[in-house]
Coordinates of N, CA and C in Angstrom, one line a residue:
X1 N 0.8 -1.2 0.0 CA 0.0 0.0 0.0 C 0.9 1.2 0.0
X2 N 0.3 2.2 0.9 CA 1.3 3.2 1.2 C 2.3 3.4 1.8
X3 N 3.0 2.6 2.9 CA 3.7 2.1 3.8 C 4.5 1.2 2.8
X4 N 6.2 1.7 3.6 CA 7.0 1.0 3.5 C 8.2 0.8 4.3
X5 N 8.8 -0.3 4.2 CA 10.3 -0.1 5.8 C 11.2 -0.8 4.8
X6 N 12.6 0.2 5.1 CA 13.5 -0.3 4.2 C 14.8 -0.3 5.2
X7 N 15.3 -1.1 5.2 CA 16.3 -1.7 6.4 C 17.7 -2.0 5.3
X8 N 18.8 -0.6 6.0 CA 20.1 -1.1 5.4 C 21.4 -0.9 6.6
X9 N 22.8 -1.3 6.7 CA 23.1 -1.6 7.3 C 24.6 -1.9 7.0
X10 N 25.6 -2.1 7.4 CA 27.0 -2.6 7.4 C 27.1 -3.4 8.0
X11 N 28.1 -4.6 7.8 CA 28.4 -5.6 8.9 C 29.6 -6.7 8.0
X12 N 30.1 -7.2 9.3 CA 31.6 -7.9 8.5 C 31.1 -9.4 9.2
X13 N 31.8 -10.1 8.4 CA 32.0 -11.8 9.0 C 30.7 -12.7 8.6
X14 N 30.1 -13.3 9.3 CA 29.0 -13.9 9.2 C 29.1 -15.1 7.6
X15 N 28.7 -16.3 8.0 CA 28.5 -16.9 6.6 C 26.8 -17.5 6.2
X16 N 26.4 -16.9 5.3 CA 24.8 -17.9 5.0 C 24.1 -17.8 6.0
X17 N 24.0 -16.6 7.2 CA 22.7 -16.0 8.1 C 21.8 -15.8 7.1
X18 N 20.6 -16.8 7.6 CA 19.3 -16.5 7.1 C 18.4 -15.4 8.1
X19 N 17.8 -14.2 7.0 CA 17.3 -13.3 7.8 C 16.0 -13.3 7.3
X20 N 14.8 -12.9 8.1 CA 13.8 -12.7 7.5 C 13.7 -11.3 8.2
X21 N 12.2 -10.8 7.3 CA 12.0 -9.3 7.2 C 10.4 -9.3 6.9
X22 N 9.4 -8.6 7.8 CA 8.1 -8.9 7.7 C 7.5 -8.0 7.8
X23 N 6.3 -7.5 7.2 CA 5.7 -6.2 6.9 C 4.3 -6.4 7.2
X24 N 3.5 -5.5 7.8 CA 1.9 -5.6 8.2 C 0.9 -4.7 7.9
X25 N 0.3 -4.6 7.9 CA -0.7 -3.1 8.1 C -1.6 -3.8 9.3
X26 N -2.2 -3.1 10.2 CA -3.4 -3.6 11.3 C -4.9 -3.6 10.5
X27 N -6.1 -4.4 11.2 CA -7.2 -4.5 10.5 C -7.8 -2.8 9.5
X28 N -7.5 -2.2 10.9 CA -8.3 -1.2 10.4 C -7.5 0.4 9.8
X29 N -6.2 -0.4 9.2 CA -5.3 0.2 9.0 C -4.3 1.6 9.9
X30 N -4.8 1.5 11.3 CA -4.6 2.9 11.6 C -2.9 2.0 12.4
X31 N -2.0 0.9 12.0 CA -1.0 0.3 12.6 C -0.3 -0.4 11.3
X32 N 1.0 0.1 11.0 CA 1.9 -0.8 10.5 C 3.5 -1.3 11.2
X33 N 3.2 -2.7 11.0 CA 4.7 -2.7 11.6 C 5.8 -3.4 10.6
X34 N 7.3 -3.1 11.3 CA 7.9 -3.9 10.5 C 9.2 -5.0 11.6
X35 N 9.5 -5.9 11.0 CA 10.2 -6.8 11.8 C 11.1 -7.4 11.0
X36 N 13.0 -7.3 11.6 CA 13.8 -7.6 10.7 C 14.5 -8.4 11.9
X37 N 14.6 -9.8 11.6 CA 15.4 -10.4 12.6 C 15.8 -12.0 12.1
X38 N 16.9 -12.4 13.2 CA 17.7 -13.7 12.5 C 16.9 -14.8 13.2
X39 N 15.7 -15.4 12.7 CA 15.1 -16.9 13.4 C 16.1 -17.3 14.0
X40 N 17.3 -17.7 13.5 CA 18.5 -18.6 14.8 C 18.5 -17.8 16.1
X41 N 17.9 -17.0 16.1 CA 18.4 -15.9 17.4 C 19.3 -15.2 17.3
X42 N 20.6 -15.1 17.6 CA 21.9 -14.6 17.8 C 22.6 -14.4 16.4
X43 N 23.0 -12.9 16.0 CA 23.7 -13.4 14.7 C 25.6 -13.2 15.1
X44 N 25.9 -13.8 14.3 CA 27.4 -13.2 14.4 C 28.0 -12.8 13.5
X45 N 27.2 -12.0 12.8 CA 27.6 -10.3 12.1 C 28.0 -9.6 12.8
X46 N 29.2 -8.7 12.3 CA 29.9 -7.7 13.2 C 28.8 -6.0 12.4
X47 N 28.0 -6.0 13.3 CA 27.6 -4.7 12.4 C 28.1 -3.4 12.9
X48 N 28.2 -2.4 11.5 CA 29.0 -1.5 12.3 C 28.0 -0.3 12.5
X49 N 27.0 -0.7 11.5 CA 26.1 0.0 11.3 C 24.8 0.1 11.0
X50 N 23.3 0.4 11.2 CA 22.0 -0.2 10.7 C 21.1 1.2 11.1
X51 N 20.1 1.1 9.7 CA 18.8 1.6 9.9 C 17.8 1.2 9.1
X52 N 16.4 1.2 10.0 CA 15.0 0.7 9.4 C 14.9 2.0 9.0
X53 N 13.8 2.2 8.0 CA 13.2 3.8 7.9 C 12.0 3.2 7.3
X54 N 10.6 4.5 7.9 CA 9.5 3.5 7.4 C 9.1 5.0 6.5
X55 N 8.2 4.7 5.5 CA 7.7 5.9 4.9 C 5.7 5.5 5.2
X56 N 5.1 6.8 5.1 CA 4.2 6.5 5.2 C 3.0 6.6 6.6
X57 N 4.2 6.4 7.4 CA 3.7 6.5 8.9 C 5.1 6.4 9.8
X58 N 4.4 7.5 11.0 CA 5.2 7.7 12.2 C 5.6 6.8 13.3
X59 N 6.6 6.5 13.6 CA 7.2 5.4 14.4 C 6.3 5.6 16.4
X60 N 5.6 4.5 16.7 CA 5.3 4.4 17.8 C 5.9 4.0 18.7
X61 N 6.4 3.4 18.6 CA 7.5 2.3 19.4 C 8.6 1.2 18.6
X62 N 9.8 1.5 19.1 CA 10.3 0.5 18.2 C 11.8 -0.1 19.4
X63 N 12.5 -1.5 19.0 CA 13.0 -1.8 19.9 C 14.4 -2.7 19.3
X64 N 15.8 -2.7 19.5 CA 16.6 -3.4 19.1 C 16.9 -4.3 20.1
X65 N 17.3 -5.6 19.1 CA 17.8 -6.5 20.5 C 18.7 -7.3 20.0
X66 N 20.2 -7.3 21.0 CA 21.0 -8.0 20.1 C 21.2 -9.6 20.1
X67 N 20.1 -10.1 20.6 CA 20.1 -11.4 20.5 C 18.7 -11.6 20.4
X68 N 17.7 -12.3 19.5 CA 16.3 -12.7 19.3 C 16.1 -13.8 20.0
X69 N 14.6 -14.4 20.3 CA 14.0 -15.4 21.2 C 14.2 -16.5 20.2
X70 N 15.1 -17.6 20.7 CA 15.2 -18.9 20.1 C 15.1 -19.9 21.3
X71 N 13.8 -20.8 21.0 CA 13.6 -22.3 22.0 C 13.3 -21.2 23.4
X72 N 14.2 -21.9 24.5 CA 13.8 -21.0 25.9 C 15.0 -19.9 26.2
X73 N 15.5 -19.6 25.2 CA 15.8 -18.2 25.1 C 15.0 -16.7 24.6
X74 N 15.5 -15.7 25.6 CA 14.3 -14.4 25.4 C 14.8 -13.5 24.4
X75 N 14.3 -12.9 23.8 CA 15.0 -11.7 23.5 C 15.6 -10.6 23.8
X76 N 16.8 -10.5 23.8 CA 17.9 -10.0 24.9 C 17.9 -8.0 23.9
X77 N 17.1 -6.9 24.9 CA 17.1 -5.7 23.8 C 18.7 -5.3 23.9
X78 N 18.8 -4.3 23.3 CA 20.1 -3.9 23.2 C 19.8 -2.3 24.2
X79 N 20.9 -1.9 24.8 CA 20.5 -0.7 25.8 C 20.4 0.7 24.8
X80 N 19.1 1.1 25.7 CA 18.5 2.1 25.4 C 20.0 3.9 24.4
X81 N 20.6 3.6 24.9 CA 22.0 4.4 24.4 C 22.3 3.7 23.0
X82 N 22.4 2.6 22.7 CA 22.8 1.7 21.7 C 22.0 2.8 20.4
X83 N 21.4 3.1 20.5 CA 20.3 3.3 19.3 C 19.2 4.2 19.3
X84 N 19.0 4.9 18.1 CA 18.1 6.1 18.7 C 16.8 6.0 17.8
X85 N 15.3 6.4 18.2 CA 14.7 6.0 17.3 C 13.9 7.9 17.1
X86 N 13.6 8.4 16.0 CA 13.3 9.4 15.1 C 11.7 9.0 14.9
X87 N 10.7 10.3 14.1 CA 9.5 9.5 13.8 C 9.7 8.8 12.7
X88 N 10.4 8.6 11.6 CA 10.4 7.8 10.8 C 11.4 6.9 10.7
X89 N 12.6 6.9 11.5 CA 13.9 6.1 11.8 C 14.9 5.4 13.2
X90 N 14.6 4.2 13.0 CA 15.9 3.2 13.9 C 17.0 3.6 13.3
X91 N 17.7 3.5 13.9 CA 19.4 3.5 13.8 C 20.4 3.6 14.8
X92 N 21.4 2.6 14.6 CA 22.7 2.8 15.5 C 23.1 3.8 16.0
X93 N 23.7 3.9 17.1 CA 23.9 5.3 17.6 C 25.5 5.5 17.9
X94 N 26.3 6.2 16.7 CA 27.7 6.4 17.1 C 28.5 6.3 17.9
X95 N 29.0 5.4 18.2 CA 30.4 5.2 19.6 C 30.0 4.7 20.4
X96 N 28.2 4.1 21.0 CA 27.3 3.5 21.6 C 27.6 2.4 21.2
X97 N 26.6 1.7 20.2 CA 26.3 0.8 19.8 C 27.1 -0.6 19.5
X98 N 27.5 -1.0 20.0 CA 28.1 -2.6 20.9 C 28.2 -3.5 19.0
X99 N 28.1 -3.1 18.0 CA 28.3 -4.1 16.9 C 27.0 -5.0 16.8
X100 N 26.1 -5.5 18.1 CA 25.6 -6.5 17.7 C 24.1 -6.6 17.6
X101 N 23.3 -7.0 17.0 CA 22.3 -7.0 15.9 C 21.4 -7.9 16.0
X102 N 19.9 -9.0 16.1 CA 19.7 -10.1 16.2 C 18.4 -9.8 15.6
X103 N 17.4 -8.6 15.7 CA 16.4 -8.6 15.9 C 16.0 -6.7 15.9
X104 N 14.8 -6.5 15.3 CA 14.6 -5.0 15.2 C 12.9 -5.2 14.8
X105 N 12.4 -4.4 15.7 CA 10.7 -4.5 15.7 C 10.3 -2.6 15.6
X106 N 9.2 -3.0 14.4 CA 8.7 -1.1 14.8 C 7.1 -0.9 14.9
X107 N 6.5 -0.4 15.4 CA 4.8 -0.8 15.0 C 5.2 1.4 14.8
X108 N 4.4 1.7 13.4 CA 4.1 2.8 13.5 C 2.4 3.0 13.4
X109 N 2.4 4.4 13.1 CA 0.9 4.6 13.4 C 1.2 5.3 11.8
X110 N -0.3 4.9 10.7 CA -0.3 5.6 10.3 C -1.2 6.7 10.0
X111 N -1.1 7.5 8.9 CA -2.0 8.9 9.2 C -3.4 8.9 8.5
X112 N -4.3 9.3 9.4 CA -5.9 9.1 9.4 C -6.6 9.8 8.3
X113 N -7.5 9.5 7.5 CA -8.1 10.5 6.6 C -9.2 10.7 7.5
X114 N -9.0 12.3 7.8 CA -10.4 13.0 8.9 C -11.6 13.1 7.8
X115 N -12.5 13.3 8.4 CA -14.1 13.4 7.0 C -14.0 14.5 7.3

């Protein structure tokens, strides 16, 4: 539709990490999210760098974590300093951000047509 999240990034090492990347709108359209993370949980990408950006709609909450929930493992976030989030942008946060990566969630809101 109108909504879009486009996720780019740097990163060294890693071999044949499978990532998935998943996009929504809510029933009544007034919620889109987006979700970029490694099903294995844990990656071992050295990242030096990352950003989601959504177009379309303004960011309501969003959360990095450098390790995703695999089996009875949780999702481990990455600290609040690591990363800064904007109304239309996640991203790494300069001299903060620890290299590591697993998982990135954003639900935005988008914008209503008033009658």
């Amino acid at each position: 539709g109108d909504y879009s999240c486009t996720f780019t990034y740097s990163a060294q090492g890693g071999t044949n990490e499978q990532w998935q990347m998943n996009v929504g709108v809510g029933e009544d359209n007034g919620l889109f999210s987006c979700s970029i993370w490694r099903p294995q949980g844990k990656s071992y990408l050295f990242f030096t760098q990352f950003k989601a950006e959504v177009k379309g709609a303004k960011i309501e909450y969003a959360m990095a974590y450098s390790q995703a929930a695999v089996g009875a493992q949780n999702d481990i976030p990455l600290k609040q300093e690591e990363f800064e989030v904007t109304e239309t942008t996640v991203s790494h946060r300069e001299g903060k951000f620890r290299f590591e990566l697993s998982k990135l969630m954003i639900v935005a809101k988008t914008p209503r047509d008033e009658l």
